[in-house]
Coordinates of C-alpha atoms in Angstrom, one line a residue:
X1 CA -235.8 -127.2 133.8
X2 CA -236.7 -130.5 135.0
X3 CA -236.8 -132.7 132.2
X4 CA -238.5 -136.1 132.6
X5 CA -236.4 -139.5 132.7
X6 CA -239.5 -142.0 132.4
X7 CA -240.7 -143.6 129.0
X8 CA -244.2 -142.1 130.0
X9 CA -242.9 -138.5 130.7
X10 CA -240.4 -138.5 127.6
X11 CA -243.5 -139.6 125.6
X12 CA -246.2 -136.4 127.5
X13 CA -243.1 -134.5 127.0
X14 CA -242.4 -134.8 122.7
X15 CA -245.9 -134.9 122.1
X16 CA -246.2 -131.2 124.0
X17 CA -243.3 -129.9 122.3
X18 CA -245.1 -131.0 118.7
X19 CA -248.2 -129.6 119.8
X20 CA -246.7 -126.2 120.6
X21 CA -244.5 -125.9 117.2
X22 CA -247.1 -126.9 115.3
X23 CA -249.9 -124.8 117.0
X24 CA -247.1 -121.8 116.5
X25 CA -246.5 -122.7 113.2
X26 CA -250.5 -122.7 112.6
X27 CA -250.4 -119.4 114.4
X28 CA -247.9 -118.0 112.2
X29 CA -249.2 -118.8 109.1
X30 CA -253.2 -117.5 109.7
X31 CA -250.7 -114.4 111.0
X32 CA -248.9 -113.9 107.4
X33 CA -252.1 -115.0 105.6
X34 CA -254.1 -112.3 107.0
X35 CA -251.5 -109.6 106.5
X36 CA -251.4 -110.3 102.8
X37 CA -255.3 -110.2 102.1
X38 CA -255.1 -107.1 104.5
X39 CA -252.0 -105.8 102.2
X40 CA -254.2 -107.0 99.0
X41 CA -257.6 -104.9 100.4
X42 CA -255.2 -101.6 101.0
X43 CA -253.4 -101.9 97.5
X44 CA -256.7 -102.0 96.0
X45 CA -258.4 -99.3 97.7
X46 CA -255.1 -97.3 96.9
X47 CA -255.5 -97.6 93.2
X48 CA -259.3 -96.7 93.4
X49 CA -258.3 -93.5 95.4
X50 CA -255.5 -92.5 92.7
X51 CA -258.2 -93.4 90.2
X52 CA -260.8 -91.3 91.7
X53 CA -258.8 -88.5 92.0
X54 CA -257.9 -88.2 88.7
X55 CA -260.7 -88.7 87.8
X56 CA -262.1 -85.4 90.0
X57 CA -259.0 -83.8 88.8
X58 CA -260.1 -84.1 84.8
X59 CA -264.4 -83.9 85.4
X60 CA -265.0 -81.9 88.8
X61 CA -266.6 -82.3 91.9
X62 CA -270.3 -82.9 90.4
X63 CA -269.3 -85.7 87.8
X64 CA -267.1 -86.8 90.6
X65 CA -270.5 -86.6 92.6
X66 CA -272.1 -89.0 90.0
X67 CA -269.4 -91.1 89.7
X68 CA -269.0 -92.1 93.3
X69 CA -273.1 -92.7 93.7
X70 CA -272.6 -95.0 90.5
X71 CA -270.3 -97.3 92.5
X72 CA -271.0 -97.1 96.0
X73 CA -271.8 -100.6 97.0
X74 CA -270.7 -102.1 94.1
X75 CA -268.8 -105.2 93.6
X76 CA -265.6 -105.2 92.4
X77 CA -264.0 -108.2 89.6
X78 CA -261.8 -109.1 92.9
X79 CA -259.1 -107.9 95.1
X80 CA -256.0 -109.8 95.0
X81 CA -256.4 -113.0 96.9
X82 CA -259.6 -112.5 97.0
X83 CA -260.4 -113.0 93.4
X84 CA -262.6 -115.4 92.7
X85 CA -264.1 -115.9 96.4
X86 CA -267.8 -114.3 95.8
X87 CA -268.7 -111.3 94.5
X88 CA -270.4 -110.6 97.3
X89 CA -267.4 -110.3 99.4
X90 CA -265.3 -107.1 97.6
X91 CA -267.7 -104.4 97.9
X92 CA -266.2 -101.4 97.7
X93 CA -267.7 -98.3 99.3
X94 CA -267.5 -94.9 98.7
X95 CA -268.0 -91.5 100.3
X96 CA -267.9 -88.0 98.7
X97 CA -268.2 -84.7 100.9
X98 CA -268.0 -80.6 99.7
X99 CA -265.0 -78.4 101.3
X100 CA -268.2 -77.9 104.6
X101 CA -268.2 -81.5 105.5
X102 CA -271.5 -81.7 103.5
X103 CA -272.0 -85.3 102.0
X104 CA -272.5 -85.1 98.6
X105 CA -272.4 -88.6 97.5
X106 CA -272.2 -92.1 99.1
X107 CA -274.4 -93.2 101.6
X108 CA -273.2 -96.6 102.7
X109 CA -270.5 -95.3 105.1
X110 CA -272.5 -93.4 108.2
X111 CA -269.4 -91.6 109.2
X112 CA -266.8 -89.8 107.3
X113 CA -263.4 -90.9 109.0
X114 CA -260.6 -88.2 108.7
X115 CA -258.0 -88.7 105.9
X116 CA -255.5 -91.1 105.9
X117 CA -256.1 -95.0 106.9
X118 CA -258.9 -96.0 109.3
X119 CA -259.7 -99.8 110.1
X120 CA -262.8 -101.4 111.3
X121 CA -264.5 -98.6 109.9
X122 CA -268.2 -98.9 110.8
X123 CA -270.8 -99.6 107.2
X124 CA -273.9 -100.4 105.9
X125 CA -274.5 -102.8 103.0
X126 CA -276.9 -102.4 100.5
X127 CA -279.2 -105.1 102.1
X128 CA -279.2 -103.1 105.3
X129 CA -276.5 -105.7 107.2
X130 CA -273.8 -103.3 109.0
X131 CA -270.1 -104.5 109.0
X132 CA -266.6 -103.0 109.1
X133 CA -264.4 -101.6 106.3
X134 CA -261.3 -100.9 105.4
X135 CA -260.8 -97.0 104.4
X136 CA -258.9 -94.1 103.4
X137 CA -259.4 -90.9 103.2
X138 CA -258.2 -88.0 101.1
X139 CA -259.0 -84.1 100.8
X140 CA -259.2 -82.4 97.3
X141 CA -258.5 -79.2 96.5
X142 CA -261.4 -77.8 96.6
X143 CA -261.7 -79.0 100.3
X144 CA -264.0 -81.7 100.0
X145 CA -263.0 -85.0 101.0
X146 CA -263.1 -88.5 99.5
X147 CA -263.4 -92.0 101.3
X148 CA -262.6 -95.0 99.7
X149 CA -263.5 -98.1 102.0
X150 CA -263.3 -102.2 100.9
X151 CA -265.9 -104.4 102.9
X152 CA -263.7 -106.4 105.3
X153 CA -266.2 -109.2 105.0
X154 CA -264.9 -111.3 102.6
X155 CA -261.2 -111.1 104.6
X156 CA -263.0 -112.2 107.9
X157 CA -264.2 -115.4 106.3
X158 CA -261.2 -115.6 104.4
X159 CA -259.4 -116.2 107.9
X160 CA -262.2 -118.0 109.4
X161 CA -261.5 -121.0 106.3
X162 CA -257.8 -120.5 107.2
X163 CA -258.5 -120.9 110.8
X164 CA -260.7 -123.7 110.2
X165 CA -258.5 -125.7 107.9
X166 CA -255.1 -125.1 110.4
X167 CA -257.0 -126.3 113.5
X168 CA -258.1 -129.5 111.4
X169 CA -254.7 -130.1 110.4
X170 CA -253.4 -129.2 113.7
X171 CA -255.8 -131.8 115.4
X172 CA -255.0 -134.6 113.0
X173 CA -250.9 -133.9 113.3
X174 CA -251.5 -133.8 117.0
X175 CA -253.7 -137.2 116.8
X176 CA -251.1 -138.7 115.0
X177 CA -248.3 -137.6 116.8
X178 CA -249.5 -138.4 120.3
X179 CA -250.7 -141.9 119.0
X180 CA -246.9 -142.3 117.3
X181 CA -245.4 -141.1 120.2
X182 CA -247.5 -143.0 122.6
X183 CA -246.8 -145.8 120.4
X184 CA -243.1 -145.6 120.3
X185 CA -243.2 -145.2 124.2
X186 CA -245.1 -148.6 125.0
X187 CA -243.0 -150.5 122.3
X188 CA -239.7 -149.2 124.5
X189 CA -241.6 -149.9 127.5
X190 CA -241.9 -153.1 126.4
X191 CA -238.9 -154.3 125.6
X192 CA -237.1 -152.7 128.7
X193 CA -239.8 -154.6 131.0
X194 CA -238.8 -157.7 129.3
X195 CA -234.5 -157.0 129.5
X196 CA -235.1 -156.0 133.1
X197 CA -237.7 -159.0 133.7
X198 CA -234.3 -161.2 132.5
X199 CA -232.2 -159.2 135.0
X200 CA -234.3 -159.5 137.7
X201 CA -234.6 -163.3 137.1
X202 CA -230.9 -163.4 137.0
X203 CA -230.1 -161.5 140.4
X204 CA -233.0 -163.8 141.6
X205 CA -231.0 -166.8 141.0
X206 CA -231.8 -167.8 137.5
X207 CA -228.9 -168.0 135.6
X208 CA -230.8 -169.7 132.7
X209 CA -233.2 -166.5 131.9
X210 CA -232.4 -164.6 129.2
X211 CA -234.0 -161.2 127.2
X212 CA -236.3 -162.2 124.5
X213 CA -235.3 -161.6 120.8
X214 CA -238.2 -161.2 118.5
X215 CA -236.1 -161.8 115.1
X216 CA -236.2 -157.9 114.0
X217 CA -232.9 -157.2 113.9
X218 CA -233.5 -153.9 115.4
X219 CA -231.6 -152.3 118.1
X220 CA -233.4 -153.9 120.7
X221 CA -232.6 -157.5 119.1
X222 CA -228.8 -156.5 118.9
X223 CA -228.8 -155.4 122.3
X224 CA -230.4 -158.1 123.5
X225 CA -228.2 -160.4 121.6
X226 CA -225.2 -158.9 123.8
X227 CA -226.6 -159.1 127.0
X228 CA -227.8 -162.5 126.0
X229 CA -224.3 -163.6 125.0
X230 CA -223.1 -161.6 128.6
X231 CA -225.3 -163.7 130.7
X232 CA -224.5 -166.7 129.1
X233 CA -221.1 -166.1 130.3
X234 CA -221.8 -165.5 133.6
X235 CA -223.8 -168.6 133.8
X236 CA -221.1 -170.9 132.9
X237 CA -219.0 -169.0 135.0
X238 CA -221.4 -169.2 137.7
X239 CA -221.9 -173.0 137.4
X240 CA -218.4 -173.2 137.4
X241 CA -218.2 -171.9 140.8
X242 CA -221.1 -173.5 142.2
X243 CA -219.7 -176.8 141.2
X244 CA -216.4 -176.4 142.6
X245 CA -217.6 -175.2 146.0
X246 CA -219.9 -178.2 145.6
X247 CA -217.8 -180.1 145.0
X248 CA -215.4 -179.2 147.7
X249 CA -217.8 -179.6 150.0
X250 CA -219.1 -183.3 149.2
X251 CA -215.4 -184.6 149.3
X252 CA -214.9 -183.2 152.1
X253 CA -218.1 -184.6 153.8
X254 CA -216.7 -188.3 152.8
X255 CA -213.2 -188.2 155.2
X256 CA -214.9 -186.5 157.6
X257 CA -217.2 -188.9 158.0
X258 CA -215.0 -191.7 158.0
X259 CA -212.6 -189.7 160.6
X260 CA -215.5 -189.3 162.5
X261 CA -216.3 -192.9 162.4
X262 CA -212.5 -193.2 163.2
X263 CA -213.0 -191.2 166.1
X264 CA -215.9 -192.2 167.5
X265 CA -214.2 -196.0 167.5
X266 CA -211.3 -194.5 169.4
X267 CA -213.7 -192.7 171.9
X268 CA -215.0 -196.9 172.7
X269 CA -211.4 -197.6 173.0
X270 CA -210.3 -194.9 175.0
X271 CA -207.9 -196.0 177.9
X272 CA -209.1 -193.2 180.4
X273 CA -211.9 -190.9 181.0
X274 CA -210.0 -187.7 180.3
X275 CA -209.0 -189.4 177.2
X276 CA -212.9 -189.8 175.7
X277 CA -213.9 -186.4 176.7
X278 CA -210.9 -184.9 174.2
X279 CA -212.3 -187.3 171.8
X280 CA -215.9 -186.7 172.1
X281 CA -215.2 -182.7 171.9
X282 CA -213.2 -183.5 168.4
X283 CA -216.6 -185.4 167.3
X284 CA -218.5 -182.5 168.1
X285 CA -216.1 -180.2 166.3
X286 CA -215.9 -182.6 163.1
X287 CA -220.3 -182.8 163.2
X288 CA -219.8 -179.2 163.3
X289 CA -217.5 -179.2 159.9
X290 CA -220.8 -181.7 158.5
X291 CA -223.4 -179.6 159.2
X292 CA -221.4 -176.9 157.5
X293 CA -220.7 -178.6 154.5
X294 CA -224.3 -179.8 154.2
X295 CA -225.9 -176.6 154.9
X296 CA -223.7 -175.3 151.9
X297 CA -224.4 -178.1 149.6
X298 CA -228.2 -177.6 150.1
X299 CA -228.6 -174.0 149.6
X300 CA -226.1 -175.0 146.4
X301 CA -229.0 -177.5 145.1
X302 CA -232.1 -174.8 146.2
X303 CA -230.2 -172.5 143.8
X304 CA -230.0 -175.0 141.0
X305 CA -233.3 -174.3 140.5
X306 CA -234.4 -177.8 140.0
X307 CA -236.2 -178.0 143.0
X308 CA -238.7 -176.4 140.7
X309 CA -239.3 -179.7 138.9
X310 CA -241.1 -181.2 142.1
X311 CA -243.4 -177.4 142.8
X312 CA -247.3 -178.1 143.4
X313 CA -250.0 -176.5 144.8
X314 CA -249.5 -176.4 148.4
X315 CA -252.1 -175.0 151.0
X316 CA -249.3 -172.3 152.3
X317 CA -251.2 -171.4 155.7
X318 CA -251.3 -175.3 156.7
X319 CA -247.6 -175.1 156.2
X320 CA -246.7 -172.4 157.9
X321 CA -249.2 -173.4 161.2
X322 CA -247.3 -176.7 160.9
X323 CA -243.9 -175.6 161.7
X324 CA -245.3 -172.9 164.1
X325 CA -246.9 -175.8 166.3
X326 CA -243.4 -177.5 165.9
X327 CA -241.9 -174.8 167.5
X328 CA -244.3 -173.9 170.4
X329 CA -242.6 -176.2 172.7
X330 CA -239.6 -174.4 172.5
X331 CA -241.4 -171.1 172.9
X332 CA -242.9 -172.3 175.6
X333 CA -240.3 -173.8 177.5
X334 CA -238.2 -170.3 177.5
X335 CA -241.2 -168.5 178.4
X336 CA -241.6 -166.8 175.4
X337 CA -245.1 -166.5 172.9
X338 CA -245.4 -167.5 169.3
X339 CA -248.2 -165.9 167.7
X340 CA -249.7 -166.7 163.9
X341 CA -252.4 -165.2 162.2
X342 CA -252.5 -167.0 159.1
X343 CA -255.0 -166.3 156.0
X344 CA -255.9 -169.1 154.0
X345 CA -253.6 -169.5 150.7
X346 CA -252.3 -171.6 148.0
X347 CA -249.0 -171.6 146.4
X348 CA -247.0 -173.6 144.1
X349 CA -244.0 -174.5 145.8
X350 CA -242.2 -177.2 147.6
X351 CA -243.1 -178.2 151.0
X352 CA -239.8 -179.2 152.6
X353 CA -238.2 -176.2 151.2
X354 CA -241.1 -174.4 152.6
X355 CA -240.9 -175.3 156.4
X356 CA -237.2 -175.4 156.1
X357 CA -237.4 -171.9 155.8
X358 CA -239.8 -171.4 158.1
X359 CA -238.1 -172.8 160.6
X360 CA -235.1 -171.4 159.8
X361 CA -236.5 -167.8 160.8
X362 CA -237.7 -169.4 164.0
X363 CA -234.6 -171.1 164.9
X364 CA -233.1 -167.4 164.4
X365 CA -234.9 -165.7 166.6
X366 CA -234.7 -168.6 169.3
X367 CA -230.7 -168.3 169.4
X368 CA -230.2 -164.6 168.1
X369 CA -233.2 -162.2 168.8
X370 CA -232.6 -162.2 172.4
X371 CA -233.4 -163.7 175.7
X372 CA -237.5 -163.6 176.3
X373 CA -238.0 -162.3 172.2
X374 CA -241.0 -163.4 171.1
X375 CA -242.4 -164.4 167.5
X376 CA -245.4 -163.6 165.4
X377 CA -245.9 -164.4 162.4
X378 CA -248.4 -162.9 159.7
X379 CA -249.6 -164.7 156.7
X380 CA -252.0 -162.2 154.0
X381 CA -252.4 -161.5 150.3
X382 CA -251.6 -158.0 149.2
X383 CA -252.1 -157.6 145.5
X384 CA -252.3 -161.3 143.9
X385 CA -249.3 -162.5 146.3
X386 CA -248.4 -164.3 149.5
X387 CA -247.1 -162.1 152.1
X388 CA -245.3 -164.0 155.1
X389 CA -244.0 -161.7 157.8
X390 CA -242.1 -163.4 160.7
X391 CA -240.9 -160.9 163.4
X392 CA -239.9 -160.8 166.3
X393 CA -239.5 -158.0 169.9
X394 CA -236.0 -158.2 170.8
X395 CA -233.3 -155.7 170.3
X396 CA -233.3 -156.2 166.2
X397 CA -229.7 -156.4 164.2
X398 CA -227.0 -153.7 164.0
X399 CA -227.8 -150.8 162.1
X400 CA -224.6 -152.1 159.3
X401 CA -226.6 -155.5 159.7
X402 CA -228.8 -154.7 156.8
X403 CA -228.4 -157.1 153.8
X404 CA -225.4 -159.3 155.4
X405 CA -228.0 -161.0 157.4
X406 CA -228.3 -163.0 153.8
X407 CA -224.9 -163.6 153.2
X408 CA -223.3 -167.1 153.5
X409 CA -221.3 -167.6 156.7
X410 CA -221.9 -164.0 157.5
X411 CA -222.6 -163.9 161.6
X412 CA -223.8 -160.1 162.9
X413 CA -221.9 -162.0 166.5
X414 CA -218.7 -160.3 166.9
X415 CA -217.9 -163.3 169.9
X416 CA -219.7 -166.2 167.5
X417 CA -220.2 -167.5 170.7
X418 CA -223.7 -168.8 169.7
X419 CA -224.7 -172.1 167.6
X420 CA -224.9 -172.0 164.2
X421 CA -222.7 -170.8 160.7
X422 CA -224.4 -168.3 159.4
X423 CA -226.3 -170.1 156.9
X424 CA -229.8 -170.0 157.8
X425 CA -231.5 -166.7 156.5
X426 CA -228.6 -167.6 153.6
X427 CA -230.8 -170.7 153.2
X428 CA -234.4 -169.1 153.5
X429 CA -233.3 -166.5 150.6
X430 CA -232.2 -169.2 148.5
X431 CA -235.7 -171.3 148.9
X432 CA -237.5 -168.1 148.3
X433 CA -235.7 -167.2 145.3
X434 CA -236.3 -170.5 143.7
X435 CA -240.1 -169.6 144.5
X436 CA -239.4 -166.7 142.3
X437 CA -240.5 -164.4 145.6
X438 CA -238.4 -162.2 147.3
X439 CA -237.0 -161.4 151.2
X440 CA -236.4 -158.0 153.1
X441 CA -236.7 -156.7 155.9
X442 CA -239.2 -154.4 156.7
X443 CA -238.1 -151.3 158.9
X444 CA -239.4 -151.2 162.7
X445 CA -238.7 -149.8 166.3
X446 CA -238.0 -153.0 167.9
X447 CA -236.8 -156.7 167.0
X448 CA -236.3 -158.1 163.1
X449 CA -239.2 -158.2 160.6
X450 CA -238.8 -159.9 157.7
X451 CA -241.5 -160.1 154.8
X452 CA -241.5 -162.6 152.4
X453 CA -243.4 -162.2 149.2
X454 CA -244.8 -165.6 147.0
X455 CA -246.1 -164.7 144.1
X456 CA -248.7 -167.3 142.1
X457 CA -251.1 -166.9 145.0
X458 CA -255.0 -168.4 144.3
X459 CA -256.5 -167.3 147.8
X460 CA -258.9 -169.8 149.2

C-alpha cells in the first residue's frame, strides 16, 4: 500500500477513509433498520395466521369465509415500527381457498403463493394500485389454504426516509470533514512553508532569518521557538567565524603590504640584475597572498548581507551587455566568440556586485574552459524571475566537479598550474545569494552552464 507523505495527499487520504466509514456505517444502519421493520411485518402477519386459524378451528371454513372478506384490505392499528406512520401503509391482505384450490375468499392477492413465507408477493389495493407483499401461507385441515400477506408499502417508504435522512447526514459529515481536513492541511502547510522559508533563507546566507511565531503557544510556536533559539546559535557561531577569518585576513593584508613596500624598495636597491629578478618574483608571490586575502575579505562582506542596504532598481540587461562588451576584446584576441541575447529586465540589486559576478563567470571560462571555448550568455524571465545563463563549449568540469566549483579555494586543476585561488564562482554564489537568487549548473553535453536565478524581476 502506498500511503501518501504530502500534506495534500495525507489530507485526500483522511477525508476518503471518513467518507468510507461513514458511508459503511450509513450502509449498516438502513441494513439493520430494514431487517427490524421486515422482522416487525413477519411477527405481525404470524399472529394474524395463529389468530385465523383458531379462529377456522372454533367457526369453520364458511365463517372463516366471511371473516377473511371482512378484512381483506383492511388497515391494521399498526405493525411494530410502523405504528403510527399512516394507516394507509399496514394493509393487511388476505386470501382463503377450499381443499381444490378454489378461492373462496379474498380477492386482493391475484395468486395464491404455496405455504410457507413468500416475499415480494405480487397485490392489488383496494384503489386498484398493484404493489408487493409480504406473505405466508398455511393449509388447514380440510385442505384449503390460507394466505396472510402485509402491504410492503409502508416498509419501502420507511427505508426510503431512512435512506434519505443517512445520505443528508452522510453529505453534511463529509462536508464538514473534508472542509476540517482540508483546513487542518493548509494551516500545516502553512506553517511548514514558513519554517522551511527560514531554512532556506539560512542555507542562502541569512543567518538573521528566523520562523515566525504567531503567539499561540501551540506546537508549531514551541517548535519554532527551538529552531529559533537553534539558529540563533549558529549565527553567533557563524559570525564568530566569519570575523576571525576576517579578521585574519585584514591583518595580514597590513605586513604584507608593508613587506611588499619593503621589497619593492629593495628591488630599486638591488646590487645586480639576478638579484632584482628574485626580488620581483617574491613581489609577485606576496601580490598573490593580497589578492587572496582580499578576495576572501569581499566574499566575507557580500555575505554580511549589508550589501543589501545600497540594492536599487537596476536595468539588469544593460548590466550584463556592459561587462560582456568589456570582455569582447579578450574574446576576440584568442579567437574565440562571446555571444548575448539579452531580454530587457529590472532588478533590485547592486551593480558592482552584479558585474563582478559577471565577470567572474567570464574570467572562468577565459582561463579554465579551454583553449578556443567560447561564451554565450542568455538573459530571460521564466515565471516572475531573472534567469542568467552563462555557458560556455569546451570540455565542461569533472564529473566529481559538481558543487565544489562553489567552494572557497577549491581548484577542479590537479597541477594549479593556472591563475587564480579558487575564489571566483565562490564569489559569484555569494553576490547571488545576497540577491536572495540562487546558482547551479544546468546539465549539458559539452562545456559549463550555469543558471542564475534573480528573483523581484519587473520585465520591461
Amino acid at each position: 500500500m502506498i500511503v501518501p507523505r504530502t500534506i495534500k495527499g495525507l489530507s485526500i487520504l483522511t477525508a476518503s477513509i471518513s467518507g468510507l466509514v461513514i458511508s459503511a456505517l450509513g450502509a449498516a444502519a438502513i441494513f439493520i433498520s430494514h431487517r427490524e421493520i421486515e422482522a416487525q411485518i413477519d411477527h405481525r402477519i404470524e399472529l394474524e395466521m395463529d389468530a385465523l386459524l383458531e379462529y377456522h378451528a372454533s367457526h369453520g371454513t364458511a365463517a372463516l369465509a366471511q371473516f377473511v372478506d371482512m378484512r381483506d384490505g383492511g388497515t391494521t392499528g399498526g405493525t411494530g415500527y410502523l405504528a403510527g406512520a399512516g394507516g394507509e401503509g399496514r394493509m393487511m391482505l388476505y386470501a382463503l381457498s377450499d381443499a381444490k384450490g378454489n378461492r373462496i375468499a379474498g380477492s386482493l392477492i391475484p395468486r395464491l403463493p404455496p405455504d410457507g413465507w413468500t416475499e415480494f408477493l405480487p397485490i392489488r389495493r383496494p384503489d386498484g394500485s398493484t404493489g408487493k407483499a409480504q406473505a405466508l401461507g398455511r393449509s388447514l385441515p380440510d385442505g384449503g389454504q390460507i394466505v396472510v400477506a402485509g402491504d410492503r408499502d409502508a416498509l419501502s417508504r420507511a427505508d426510503d426516509r431512512i435512506l434519505l435522512v443517512a445520505l443528508a447526514g452522510l453529505g453534511v459529515i463529509l462536508l464538514t470533514g473534508t472542509v476540517s481536513t482540508i483546513a487542518l492541511g493548509r494551516l500545516i502547510r502553512r506553517r511548514l512553508v514558513l519554517i522551511s522559508g527560514a531554512a532556506q533563507g539560512i542555507i542562502e546566507g541569512d543567518y538573521t532569518r528566523r520562523v515566525p511565531i504567531d503567539g499561540s503557544g501551540s506546537e508549531f510556536d514551541r517548535i519554532s521557538m527551538i529552531l529559533n533559539a537553534m539558529l540563533g546559535r549558529i549565527e553567533t557561531l557563524m559570525l564568530s567565524l566569519r570575523q576571525v577569518s576576517s579578521d585574519i585576513a585584514h591583518d595580514m593584508r597590513t605586513p604584507l603590504g608593508r613587506i611588499r613596500q619593503d621589497m619593492e624598495a629593495l628591488m630599486r636597491a638591488a646590487p645586480d640584475e639576478a638579484t632584482a629578478d628574485r626580488i620581483e618574483r617574491t613581489i609577485a608571490d606576496m601580490d598573490a597572498l593580497l589578492d587572496l586575502f582580499a578576495g576572501l575579505l569581499g566574499i566575507s562582506e557580500v555575505q554580511g548581507l549589508a550589501v543589501r542596504k545600497r540594492f536599487i532598481l537596476l536595468p539588469f540587461a544593460e548590466i550584463v551587455a556592459d561587462i560582456v562588451e568589456a570582455y569582447r576584446p579578450a574574446f576576440d584576441d584568442e579567437g574565440r566568440t562571446i555571444t548575448a541575447m539579452l531580454d530587457d529586465v529590472t532588478i533590485r540589486g547592486d551593480a558592482q556586485l552584479l558585474k563582478r559576478a559577471i565577470a567572474n563567470m567570464l574570467e572562468n571560462i577565459l582561463v579554465h574552459a579551454g583553449d578556443g571555448a567560447n561564451a554565450i550568455i542568455t538573459l530571460a524571465v521564466e515565471q516572475g524571475a531573472a534567469v542568467l545563463t552563462v555557458a560556455d563549449d569546451g570540455p565542461g568540469i569533472p564529473a566529481n566537479g559538481g558543487e565544489k566549483i562553489f567552494e572557497r579555494l577549491v581548484r577542479l586543476d590537479p597541477t594549479r598550474s593556472k591563475p587564480g585561488h579558487g575564489l571566483g564562482l565562490s564569489m559569484v554564489r555569494a553576490i547571488v545569494h545576497a540577491h536572495q537568487g540562487m546558482i547551479k549548473i544546468v546539465p549539458s553535453s559539452s562545456g559549463l552552464h550555469l543558471a542564475i536565478r534573480l528573483p523581484g524581476v519587473r520585465a520591461g
